[in-house]
């Protein structure tokens, strides 16, 4: 049974629970308030009645019973203002009624049962007000039905007693009317309160609909959804802020995961694409050797040279791919003050030794320069210079030098590597920085590179917060311009 109640309670909406709980509290408060007010009114009516009864009994206790009626009619007695349904009775010591007086306004002479009121019984009341039921039996507390509120005192001019009584019907009717009015207004107040609380809670819980909508959108795959920002430090504002922070973290995590997967797919695709040709060459020479086609020493020597060259190209390719993969990780770089002139001079010597192409180092205006310092990652920026100079030397005509120029423009550090080769068509100047793109598709793989050099340069420059573009060298050729902050 308890399990069913618990399950039923869980199925009830939060709005209904809060409304029911609030209305229940208001109902209890109304009951307590009504009960307290009713008790105060009842006590007031009783005290007012008791005051009238006590004052009247004190005045009539010294009077002659035979003269009381005439004096009351002639208004010769200074009595309190009695209600219209009073009852006055003079009794003998044994409780026998000697005379009684009722209000002239009563159509029926209703009387309380006084058969029990002997002088001893009256003395036992000590002149305090009390109530009796319709049978004249004293009762404790207040009579809710038909009864009498009375005061009984001994008389002074004969051995007997006096009873002054008022029916409780009037007060009870007034209290019943008050109960009915209180119940009606209480019910109306509960209805109004329930509607007001329902509307208020509905409005307060409306942001939960936004949370539900956003959660549904996120579960459907749209992690860009966000809850509206709300001002202040309310519960809803804090919940929205916390959930938006959580969604930001989720979006960042999903983005990083997607980038990692994309980098992995890209690496595998690039590696498989570029390694296919050198591997095919190595396999071809190996098959020729297995088949006995390389029976001459010169042919075998040439085959081994080609296998070695392809192995070197594959090693270079893999190393470049690994460099790009590390650059894609966006790890923090360590910048130090670096003299690019000295670094370019060292790289120029190596290139001149390997290719025979001379490298000149000047400022942007073509004047000699001894030092040019920037804040950069020394190892990464050396890779930039080596790749740019190697690329320029590859396309530089025989006897034509390659120039490296340094300078400042505003707050930017400028590096330009210029050659006097065939240049790069304007429509291809952005594509040359793409991976495995070659501006000269006609050259073979022996004379060309892997197509990753400029991609590595672009990735390093962007890691430093800079930009790289391909321009035309005045007089013919290509210029690669790097701008660093």
Tab-separated table of C-alpha atoms in Angstrom, residues 2-484:
chain	number	residue	atom	x	y	z
A	2	UNK	CA	2.805	2.383	0.975
A	3	UNK	CA	4.620	1.519	-2.261
A	4	UNK	CA	1.556	2.420	-4.341
A	5	UNK	CA	1.178	5.706	-2.478
A	6	UNK	CA	4.864	6.499	-3.042
A	7	UNK	CA	4.588	5.660	-6.749
A	8	UNK	CA	1.463	7.792	-7.053
A	9	UNK	CA	3.170	10.669	-5.285
A	10	UNK	CA	6.141	10.463	-7.659
A	11	UNK	CA	3.839	10.689	-10.682
A	12	UNK	CA	2.316	13.964	-9.464
A	13	UNK	CA	3.908	17.016	-11.062
A	14	UNK	CA	6.031	19.374	-9.011
A	15	UNK	CA	3.624	22.202	-9.757
A	16	UNK	CA	0.693	20.224	-8.351
A	17	UNK	CA	2.691	19.196	-5.285
A	18	UNK	CA	3.744	22.745	-4.505
A	19	UNK	CA	0.233	24.069	-5.049
A	20	UNK	CA	-1.356	21.377	-2.884
A	21	UNK	CA	1.220	21.864	-0.135
A	22	UNK	CA	0.790	25.649	-0.150
A	23	UNK	CA	-3.013	25.448	-0.145
A	24	UNK	CA	-2.876	22.898	2.689
A	25	UNK	CA	-0.734	25.257	4.768
A	26	UNK	CA	-3.105	28.160	4.061
A	27	UNK	CA	-6.067	25.931	4.958
A	28	UNK	CA	-4.499	24.963	8.292
A	29	UNK	CA	-3.716	28.603	9.042
A	30	UNK	CA	-7.291	29.586	8.187
A	31	UNK	CA	-8.666	26.874	10.475
A	32	UNK	CA	-6.415	27.953	13.341
A	33	UNK	CA	-7.250	31.613	12.749
A	34	UNK	CA	-10.999	30.933	12.520
A	35	UNK	CA	-10.937	28.753	15.632
A	36	UNK	CA	-9.056	31.431	17.555
A	37	UNK	CA	-11.346	34.208	16.392
A	38	UNK	CA	-14.430	32.119	17.173
A	39	UNK	CA	-13.084	31.420	20.636
A	40	UNK	CA	-12.476	35.138	21.228
A	41	UNK	CA	-15.988	36.079	20.020
A	42	UNK	CA	-17.554	33.312	22.078
A	43	UNK	CA	-15.650	34.415	25.178
A	44	UNK	CA	-16.660	38.033	24.591
A	45	UNK	CA	-20.344	37.150	24.222
A	46	UNK	CA	-20.201	35.003	27.333
A	47	UNK	CA	-18.483	37.717	29.373
A	48	UNK	CA	-21.045	40.283	28.215
A	49	UNK	CA	-23.902	37.944	29.140
A	50	UNK	CA	-22.299	37.127	32.503
A	51	UNK	CA	-21.900	40.826	33.287
A	52	UNK	CA	-25.600	41.454	32.617
A	53	UNK	CA	-26.686	38.428	34.623
A	54	UNK	CA	-24.465	39.215	37.624
A	55	UNK	CA	-25.480	42.878	37.716
A	56	UNK	CA	-29.207	42.037	37.441
A	57	UNK	CA	-29.010	39.330	40.127
A	58	UNK	CA	-27.180	41.712	42.496
A	59	UNK	CA	-29.907	44.333	42.057
A	60	UNK	CA	-32.928	42.001	42.415
A	61	UNK	CA	-31.634	39.903	45.336
A	62	UNK	CA	-32.745	42.599	47.825
A	63	UNK	CA	-36.209	43.140	46.305
A	64	UNK	CA	-39.611	41.834	47.386
A	65	UNK	CA	-40.615	39.173	44.845
A	66	UNK	CA	-44.234	40.397	44.766
A	67	UNK	CA	-43.179	43.916	43.840
A	68	UNK	CA	-40.503	43.140	41.269
A	69	UNK	CA	-42.800	42.746	38.291
A	70	UNK	CA	-44.560	46.049	38.972
A	71	UNK	CA	-41.303	47.896	39.527
A	72	UNK	CA	-39.831	46.475	36.319
A	73	UNK	CA	-42.954	47.514	34.384
A	74	UNK	CA	-42.890	50.969	35.977
A	75	UNK	CA	-39.157	51.169	35.360
A	76	UNK	CA	-38.535	51.864	38.998
A	77	UNK	CA	-35.599	49.453	39.138
A	78	UNK	CA	-32.222	50.468	37.795
A	79	UNK	CA	-31.467	47.259	35.905
A	80	UNK	CA	-28.961	46.645	33.160
A	81	UNK	CA	-30.313	46.582	29.638
A	82	UNK	CA	-31.616	43.003	29.571
A	83	UNK	CA	-32.079	41.231	26.250
A	84	UNK	CA	-35.650	40.652	25.108
A	85	UNK	CA	-35.666	36.972	26.092
A	86	UNK	CA	-34.670	37.129	29.745
A	87	UNK	CA	-36.118	34.975	32.544
A	88	UNK	CA	-36.260	35.867	36.273
A	89	UNK	CA	-37.447	33.432	38.978
A	90	UNK	CA	-37.772	33.626	42.796
A	91	UNK	CA	-37.504	30.233	44.496
A	92	UNK	CA	-38.224	28.951	47.983
A	93	UNK	CA	-35.533	27.228	49.989
A	94	UNK	CA	-36.679	23.818	48.764
A	95	UNK	CA	-36.553	24.955	45.130
A	96	UNK	CA	-40.300	25.630	44.744
A	97	UNK	CA	-40.902	28.439	42.320
A	98	UNK	CA	-42.661	31.371	44.009
A	99	UNK	CA	-42.854	33.743	41.066
A	100	UNK	CA	-41.203	34.145	37.699
A	101	UNK	CA	-40.972	36.963	35.234
A	102	UNK	CA	-40.354	36.624	31.507
A	103	UNK	CA	-39.811	39.222	28.850
A	104	UNK	CA	-42.987	40.601	27.357
A	105	UNK	CA	-41.404	40.246	23.925
A	106	UNK	CA	-41.517	36.454	24.135
A	107	UNK	CA	-44.460	34.932	22.324
A	108	UNK	CA	-44.014	31.731	24.243
A	109	UNK	CA	-43.112	31.675	27.922
A	110	UNK	CA	-40.152	29.360	27.737
A	111	UNK	CA	-38.689	28.519	31.114
A	112	UNK	CA	-35.575	26.698	32.269
A	113	UNK	CA	-35.989	23.587	34.418
A	114	UNK	CA	-35.266	24.755	37.997
A	115	UNK	CA	-36.397	21.692	39.943
A	116	UNK	CA	-32.857	21.008	41.080
A	117	UNK	CA	-32.241	24.521	42.438
A	118	UNK	CA	-32.624	24.222	46.221
A	119	UNK	CA	-31.029	26.834	48.459
A	120	UNK	CA	-28.084	24.530	49.114
A	121	UNK	CA	-27.577	24.006	45.390
A	122	UNK	CA	-27.728	27.754	44.817
A	123	UNK	CA	-25.216	28.431	47.597
A	124	UNK	CA	-22.946	25.839	45.959
A	125	UNK	CA	-22.760	27.969	42.770
A	126	UNK	CA	-21.219	30.834	44.815
A	127	UNK	CA	-22.968	33.399	42.637
A	128	UNK	CA	-20.903	32.561	39.564
A	129	UNK	CA	-22.477	32.292	36.093
A	130	UNK	CA	-23.001	28.783	34.715
A	131	UNK	CA	-24.931	26.994	32.020
A	132	UNK	CA	-27.587	24.306	32.074
A	133	UNK	CA	-28.975	22.204	29.290
A	134	UNK	CA	-32.638	21.998	28.325
A	135	UNK	CA	-33.259	19.624	31.254
A	136	UNK	CA	-31.754	21.997	33.795
A	137	UNK	CA	-28.610	19.949	34.338
A	138	UNK	CA	-25.504	22.120	34.823
A	139	UNK	CA	-22.860	21.479	32.185
A	140	UNK	CA	-19.182	22.269	32.051
A	141	UNK	CA	-18.143	24.713	29.370
A	142	UNK	CA	-20.529	26.167	26.830
A	143	UNK	CA	-23.794	24.708	25.551
A	144	UNK	CA	-23.900	24.569	21.766
A	145	UNK	CA	-27.534	23.524	21.590
A	146	UNK	CA	-30.559	24.883	23.435
A	147	UNK	CA	-29.782	25.812	27.007
A	148	UNK	CA	-29.581	28.650	29.495
A	149	UNK	CA	-26.845	30.853	30.893
A	150	UNK	CA	-27.805	31.846	34.448
A	151	UNK	CA	-26.759	33.235	37.797
A	152	UNK	CA	-28.328	31.936	41.055
A	153	UNK	CA	-27.948	33.906	44.329
A	154	UNK	CA	-29.708	33.717	47.747
A	155	UNK	CA	-32.243	36.461	48.519
A	156	UNK	CA	-31.833	38.772	51.507
A	157	UNK	CA	-35.441	39.453	52.576
A	158	UNK	CA	-36.563	35.799	52.809
A	159	UNK	CA	-35.045	32.335	52.840
A	160	UNK	CA	-34.895	31.504	49.202
A	161	UNK	CA	-33.014	32.236	46.049
A	162	UNK	CA	-33.117	34.257	42.880
A	163	UNK	CA	-32.309	32.933	39.388
A	164	UNK	CA	-31.673	35.246	36.423
A	165	UNK	CA	-31.252	33.405	33.114
A	166	UNK	CA	-30.776	34.107	29.428
A	167	UNK	CA	-31.135	31.495	26.668
A	168	UNK	CA	-27.972	30.548	24.785
A	169	UNK	CA	-29.844	30.344	21.486
A	170	UNK	CA	-29.048	33.917	20.441
A	171	UNK	CA	-25.346	33.662	21.103
A	172	UNK	CA	-25.178	30.210	19.533
A	173	UNK	CA	-27.042	31.447	16.461
A	174	UNK	CA	-24.613	34.338	16.165
A	175	UNK	CA	-21.658	31.955	16.473
A	176	UNK	CA	-23.191	29.582	13.911
A	177	UNK	CA	-23.652	32.488	11.545
A	178	UNK	CA	-20.062	33.504	12.085
A	179	UNK	CA	-18.943	29.931	11.400
A	180	UNK	CA	-20.930	29.843	8.156
A	181	UNK	CA	-19.541	33.201	7.025
A	182	UNK	CA	-16.017	32.197	8.031
A	183	UNK	CA	-16.324	28.859	6.207
A	184	UNK	CA	-17.641	30.565	3.062
A	185	UNK	CA	-14.948	33.215	3.015
A	186	UNK	CA	-12.338	30.613	3.941
A	187	UNK	CA	-13.359	28.388	1.035
A	188	UNK	CA	-13.378	31.371	-1.334
A	189	UNK	CA	-9.949	32.415	-0.060
A	190	UNK	CA	-8.628	28.884	-0.557
A	191	UNK	CA	-9.897	28.829	-4.141
A	192	UNK	CA	-8.374	32.236	-4.889
A	193	UNK	CA	-5.134	31.230	-3.160
A	194	UNK	CA	-4.974	27.955	-5.089
A	195	UNK	CA	-5.425	29.749	-8.427
A	196	UNK	CA	-2.901	32.452	-7.502
A	197	UNK	CA	-0.348	29.899	-6.291
A	198	UNK	CA	-0.894	27.769	-9.404
A	199	UNK	CA	-0.292	30.749	-11.688
A	200	UNK	CA	2.721	31.905	-9.657
A	201	UNK	CA	4.338	28.467	-9.565
A	202	UNK	CA	3.605	27.947	-13.262
A	203	UNK	CA	5.355	31.232	-14.025
A	204	UNK	CA	8.241	30.385	-11.687
A	205	UNK	CA	8.706	26.932	-13.224
A	206	UNK	CA	8.468	28.169	-16.800
A	207	UNK	CA	12.291	28.357	-17.054
A	208	UNK	CA	12.312	24.584	-16.514
A	209	UNK	CA	10.552	24.314	-19.883
A	210	UNK	CA	13.525	26.135	-21.388
A	211	UNK	CA	15.866	23.698	-19.649
A	212	UNK	CA	13.802	20.782	-20.996
A	213	UNK	CA	13.810	22.233	-24.515
A	214	UNK	CA	17.562	22.870	-24.415
A	215	UNK	CA	18.267	19.398	-23.023
A	216	UNK	CA	16.153	17.834	-25.780
A	217	UNK	CA	18.031	19.821	-28.427
A	218	UNK	CA	21.396	18.823	-26.938
A	219	UNK	CA	20.377	15.160	-26.768
A	220	UNK	CA	19.372	15.414	-30.429
A	221	UNK	CA	22.931	16.502	-31.229
A	222	UNK	CA	22.734	20.300	-31.245
A	223	UNK	CA	25.273	21.171	-28.534
A	224	UNK	CA	25.266	24.849	-29.546
A	225	UNK	CA	21.972	25.387	-27.724
A	226	UNK	CA	22.175	27.641	-24.662
A	227	UNK	CA	19.784	28.821	-21.971
A	228	UNK	CA	18.989	32.558	-21.905
A	229	UNK	CA	21.099	34.579	-19.488
A	230	UNK	CA	19.030	35.989	-16.626
A	231	UNK	CA	20.071	38.971	-14.494
A	232	UNK	CA	20.577	38.806	-10.752
A	233	UNK	CA	21.497	35.944	-8.466
A	234	UNK	CA	18.173	34.118	-8.424
A	235	UNK	CA	17.981	30.336	-8.388
A	236	UNK	CA	16.983	30.282	-12.062
A	237	UNK	CA	19.822	32.641	-13.000
A	238	UNK	CA	22.368	30.477	-11.177
A	239	UNK	CA	20.986	27.282	-12.730
A	240	UNK	CA	21.088	28.792	-16.233
A	241	UNK	CA	24.652	30.011	-15.687
A	242	UNK	CA	25.780	26.614	-14.374
A	243	UNK	CA	24.094	24.701	-17.206
A	244	UNK	CA	25.491	27.062	-19.840
A	245	UNK	CA	28.987	26.569	-18.376
A	246	UNK	CA	28.450	22.819	-18.516
A	247	UNK	CA	27.269	23.035	-22.129
A	248	UNK	CA	30.293	25.192	-23.009
A	249	UNK	CA	32.559	22.530	-21.536
A	250	UNK	CA	30.705	19.803	-23.423
A	251	UNK	CA	30.921	21.715	-26.699
A	252	UNK	CA	34.630	22.332	-26.149
A	253	UNK	CA	35.190	18.653	-25.317
A	254	UNK	CA	33.232	17.502	-28.371
A	255	UNK	CA	35.078	20.028	-30.516
A	256	UNK	CA	38.442	18.850	-29.281
A	257	UNK	CA	37.402	15.246	-29.783
A	258	UNK	CA	36.245	16.029	-33.310
A	259	UNK	CA	39.469	17.868	-34.051
A	260	UNK	CA	41.492	14.960	-32.716
A	261	UNK	CA	39.584	12.512	-34.894
A	262	UNK	CA	39.880	14.814	-37.881
A	263	UNK	CA	43.622	15.186	-37.299
A	264	UNK	CA	43.994	11.428	-37.057
A	265	UNK	CA	41.994	10.829	-40.240
A	266	UNK	CA	43.903	13.577	-41.988
A	267	UNK	CA	47.250	12.174	-40.877
A	268	UNK	CA	46.345	8.649	-42.010
A	269	UNK	CA	44.965	9.937	-45.302
A	270	UNK	CA	47.987	12.149	-45.969
A	271	UNK	CA	50.473	9.467	-44.998
A	272	UNK	CA	48.784	6.732	-47.024
A	273	UNK	CA	48.466	9.042	-50.037
A	274	UNK	CA	52.063	10.216	-50.063
A	275	UNK	CA	53.696	6.956	-48.999
A	276	UNK	CA	51.959	4.995	-51.757
A	277	UNK	CA	54.313	6.178	-54.540
A	278	UNK	CA	57.690	5.661	-52.788
A	279	UNK	CA	56.499	2.321	-51.405
A	280	UNK	CA	55.446	1.276	-54.895
A	281	UNK	CA	58.917	2.228	-56.185
A	282	UNK	CA	60.653	0.249	-53.435
A	283	UNK	CA	58.384	-2.726	-54.076
A	284	UNK	CA	58.983	-2.509	-57.834
A	285	UNK	CA	62.776	-2.563	-57.455
A	286	UNK	CA	62.492	-5.404	-54.926
A	287	UNK	CA	60.413	-7.460	-57.385
A	288	UNK	CA	62.908	-6.756	-60.164
A	289	UNK	CA	65.684	-8.005	-57.938
A	290	UNK	CA	63.695	-11.127	-56.932
A	291	UNK	CA	62.938	-11.891	-60.573
A	292	UNK	CA	66.637	-11.625	-61.467
A	293	UNK	CA	66.176	-8.622	-63.745
A	294	UNK	CA	68.977	-6.719	-61.970
A	295	UNK	CA	71.771	-9.041	-63.022
A	296	UNK	CA	74.150	-6.228	-63.875
A	297	UNK	CA	76.100	-4.506	-61.148
A	298	UNK	CA	75.251	-1.042	-62.510
A	299	UNK	CA	71.523	-1.830	-62.606
A	300	UNK	CA	71.649	-3.173	-59.061
A	301	UNK	CA	73.559	-0.103	-57.879
A	302	UNK	CA	71.017	2.240	-59.475
A	303	UNK	CA	68.168	0.251	-57.908
A	304	UNK	CA	69.738	0.491	-54.454
A	305	UNK	CA	70.262	4.231	-54.931
A	306	UNK	CA	66.607	4.645	-55.878
A	307	UNK	CA	65.473	2.536	-52.914
A	308	UNK	CA	67.675	4.625	-50.615
A	309	UNK	CA	66.345	7.882	-52.106
A	310	UNK	CA	62.746	6.738	-51.682
A	311	UNK	CA	63.477	5.655	-48.101
A	312	UNK	CA	64.937	9.111	-47.384
A	313	UNK	CA	61.855	10.740	-48.926
A	314	UNK	CA	59.552	8.542	-46.831
A	315	UNK	CA	61.520	9.394	-43.673
A	316	UNK	CA	61.306	13.102	-44.478
A	317	UNK	CA	57.601	12.773	-45.235
A	318	UNK	CA	56.829	10.964	-41.982
A	319	UNK	CA	58.858	13.498	-39.990
A	320	UNK	CA	56.988	16.382	-41.615
A	321	UNK	CA	53.640	14.726	-40.950
A	322	UNK	CA	54.581	14.253	-37.303
A	323	UNK	CA	55.587	17.927	-37.104
A	324	UNK	CA	52.201	18.948	-38.509
A	325	UNK	CA	50.404	16.613	-36.099
A	326	UNK	CA	52.218	18.194	-33.154
A	327	UNK	CA	51.414	21.673	-34.441
A	328	UNK	CA	47.744	20.709	-34.739
A	329	UNK	CA	47.676	19.914	-31.021
A	330	UNK	CA	47.846	23.675	-30.270
A	331	UNK	CA	50.194	23.197	-27.320
A	332	UNK	CA	51.587	26.290	-25.614
A	333	UNK	CA	54.794	27.641	-27.141
A	334	UNK	CA	57.736	29.101	-25.241
A	335	UNK	CA	58.883	32.444	-26.652
A	336	UNK	CA	62.375	33.837	-26.148
A	337	UNK	CA	64.291	36.744	-27.659
A	338	UNK	CA	65.708	35.365	-30.905
A	339	UNK	CA	68.140	36.950	-33.415
A	340	UNK	CA	66.714	36.002	-36.814
A	341	UNK	CA	69.686	37.388	-38.766
A	342	UNK	CA	72.111	34.951	-37.146
A	343	UNK	CA	69.655	32.128	-37.583
A	344	UNK	CA	69.098	32.963	-41.274
A	345	UNK	CA	72.872	33.134	-41.840
A	346	UNK	CA	73.344	29.590	-40.496
A	347	UNK	CA	70.465	28.246	-42.577
A	348	UNK	CA	71.793	30.079	-45.658
A	349	UNK	CA	75.198	28.421	-45.321
A	350	UNK	CA	73.608	24.963	-45.226
A	351	UNK	CA	71.440	25.683	-48.252
A	352	UNK	CA	74.322	27.177	-50.232
A	353	UNK	CA	76.387	24.107	-49.459
A	354	UNK	CA	73.641	21.685	-50.547
A	355	UNK	CA	72.182	23.528	-53.536
A	356	UNK	CA	74.802	26.052	-54.606
A	357	UNK	CA	72.250	28.884	-54.258
A	358	UNK	CA	73.571	31.897	-52.410
A	359	UNK	CA	71.479	33.576	-49.680
A	360	UNK	CA	71.645	37.318	-49.005
A	361	UNK	CA	70.380	38.924	-45.784
A	362	UNK	CA	69.156	42.563	-45.795
A	363	UNK	CA	66.515	44.809	-44.323
A	364	UNK	CA	63.274	45.495	-46.175
A	365	UNK	CA	64.904	48.318	-48.115
A	366	UNK	CA	67.780	46.043	-49.276
A	367	UNK	CA	70.405	47.423	-46.927
A	368	UNK	CA	72.724	45.106	-44.947
A	369	UNK	CA	71.490	44.224	-41.464
A	370	UNK	CA	73.410	42.736	-38.543
A	371	UNK	CA	70.668	41.839	-36.083
A	372	UNK	CA	66.900	41.488	-35.972
A	373	UNK	CA	65.409	40.254	-32.700
A	374	UNK	CA	61.868	39.026	-32.108
A	375	UNK	CA	60.080	37.132	-29.326
A	376	UNK	CA	59.485	33.662	-30.751
A	377	UNK	CA	60.022	29.946	-30.306
A	378	UNK	CA	63.618	29.604	-31.524
A	379	UNK	CA	63.292	26.019	-32.773
A	380	UNK	CA	60.004	26.656	-34.562
A	381	UNK	CA	61.123	29.905	-36.196
A	382	UNK	CA	64.333	28.185	-37.392
A	383	UNK	CA	62.114	25.596	-39.100
A	384	UNK	CA	60.238	28.472	-40.786
A	385	UNK	CA	63.446	29.991	-42.187
A	386	UNK	CA	64.850	26.632	-43.329
A	387	UNK	CA	61.618	25.632	-45.098
A	388	UNK	CA	61.190	29.013	-46.791
A	389	UNK	CA	64.812	29.173	-47.946
A	390	UNK	CA	64.759	25.553	-49.139
A	391	UNK	CA	61.562	26.179	-51.091
A	392	UNK	CA	62.957	29.388	-52.634
A	393	UNK	CA	66.271	27.714	-53.541
A	394	UNK	CA	64.403	24.880	-55.270
A	395	UNK	CA	62.754	27.329	-57.710
A	396	UNK	CA	65.597	29.808	-58.004
A	397	UNK	CA	67.363	29.815	-61.412
A	398	UNK	CA	71.008	28.899	-61.551
A	399	UNK	CA	73.215	31.786	-60.484
A	400	UNK	CA	70.346	33.757	-58.991
A	401	UNK	CA	70.529	34.349	-55.225
A	402	UNK	CA	67.738	34.065	-52.674
A	403	UNK	CA	67.166	37.099	-50.454
A	404	UNK	CA	65.967	37.202	-46.854
A	405	UNK	CA	64.728	40.605	-45.643
A	406	UNK	CA	63.804	41.678	-42.096
A	407	UNK	CA	62.128	44.796	-40.783
A	408	UNK	CA	59.371	46.408	-38.754
A	409	UNK	CA	56.100	47.888	-39.951
A	410	UNK	CA	54.230	49.469	-37.062
A	411	UNK	CA	54.056	46.861	-34.292
A	412	UNK	CA	54.639	43.951	-36.669
A	413	UNK	CA	57.859	42.101	-37.398
A	414	UNK	CA	58.268	41.337	-41.097
A	415	UNK	CA	60.171	38.448	-42.684
A	416	UNK	CA	60.338	38.198	-46.481
A	417	UNK	CA	62.007	35.394	-48.470
A	418	UNK	CA	62.381	36.364	-52.125
A	419	UNK	CA	63.436	34.322	-55.128
A	420	UNK	CA	63.766	35.157	-58.821
A	421	UNK	CA	62.157	32.058	-60.161
A	422	UNK	CA	58.980	31.617	-62.234
A	423	UNK	CA	56.768	33.013	-59.440
A	424	UNK	CA	53.358	31.823	-58.324
A	425	UNK	CA	50.203	32.637	-60.302
A	426	UNK	CA	47.870	34.902	-58.341
A	427	UNK	CA	45.027	32.346	-58.301
A	428	UNK	CA	47.337	29.761	-56.671
A	429	UNK	CA	48.948	31.929	-53.979
A	430	UNK	CA	46.608	30.786	-51.226
A	431	UNK	CA	46.693	27.126	-52.231
A	432	UNK	CA	50.474	26.779	-51.960
A	433	UNK	CA	50.082	26.663	-48.152
A	434	UNK	CA	47.732	23.689	-48.308
A	435	UNK	CA	49.096	20.260	-47.461
A	436	UNK	CA	50.595	18.321	-50.393
A	437	UNK	CA	49.812	21.104	-52.855
A	438	UNK	CA	52.419	21.824	-55.522
A	439	UNK	CA	52.242	24.955	-57.604
A	440	UNK	CA	54.273	23.251	-60.321
A	441	UNK	CA	52.393	20.055	-61.055
A	442	UNK	CA	54.621	19.260	-63.993
A	443	UNK	CA	57.736	18.626	-61.913
A	444	UNK	CA	58.394	15.114	-60.755
A	445	UNK	CA	58.894	13.928	-57.237
A	446	UNK	CA	62.606	13.764	-57.590
A	447	UNK	CA	62.938	17.513	-58.132
A	448	UNK	CA	60.032	18.544	-55.943
A	449	UNK	CA	59.368	18.296	-52.241
A	450	UNK	CA	56.629	16.572	-50.300
A	451	UNK	CA	54.268	19.531	-50.429
A	452	UNK	CA	54.343	19.919	-46.633
A	453	UNK	CA	57.053	22.551	-46.154
A	454	UNK	CA	54.858	25.622	-46.591
A	455	UNK	CA	52.037	23.955	-44.610
A	456	UNK	CA	54.408	23.559	-41.682
A	457	UNK	CA	55.502	27.197	-42.033
A	458	UNK	CA	51.897	28.416	-42.019
A	459	UNK	CA	51.046	26.336	-38.932
A	460	UNK	CA	54.073	27.685	-37.017
A	461	UNK	CA	53.364	31.297	-37.999
A	462	UNK	CA	49.717	30.999	-36.956
A	463	UNK	CA	50.814	29.454	-33.642
A	464	UNK	CA	52.783	32.674	-33.066
A	465	UNK	CA	49.694	34.750	-33.877
A	466	UNK	CA	51.020	35.882	-37.233
A	467	UNK	CA	50.048	35.662	-40.897
A	468	UNK	CA	51.741	34.445	-44.061
A	469	UNK	CA	51.042	35.356	-47.694
A	470	UNK	CA	52.603	34.698	-51.104
A	471	UNK	CA	53.379	37.776	-53.229
A	472	UNK	CA	55.178	38.639	-56.439
A	473	UNK	CA	58.828	39.680	-56.304
A	474	UNK	CA	59.510	42.975	-58.119
A	475	UNK	CA	61.277	42.035	-61.341
A	476	UNK	CA	59.914	38.488	-61.295
A	477	UNK	CA	59.799	35.641	-58.825
A	478	UNK	CA	57.925	34.774	-55.663
A	479	UNK	CA	58.022	36.440	-52.258
A	480	UNK	CA	56.730	34.779	-49.090
A	481	UNK	CA	55.908	37.432	-46.489
A	482	UNK	CA	55.565	36.544	-42.792
A	483	UNK	CA	54.117	39.033	-40.291
A	484	UNK	CA	54.600	38.363	-36.586
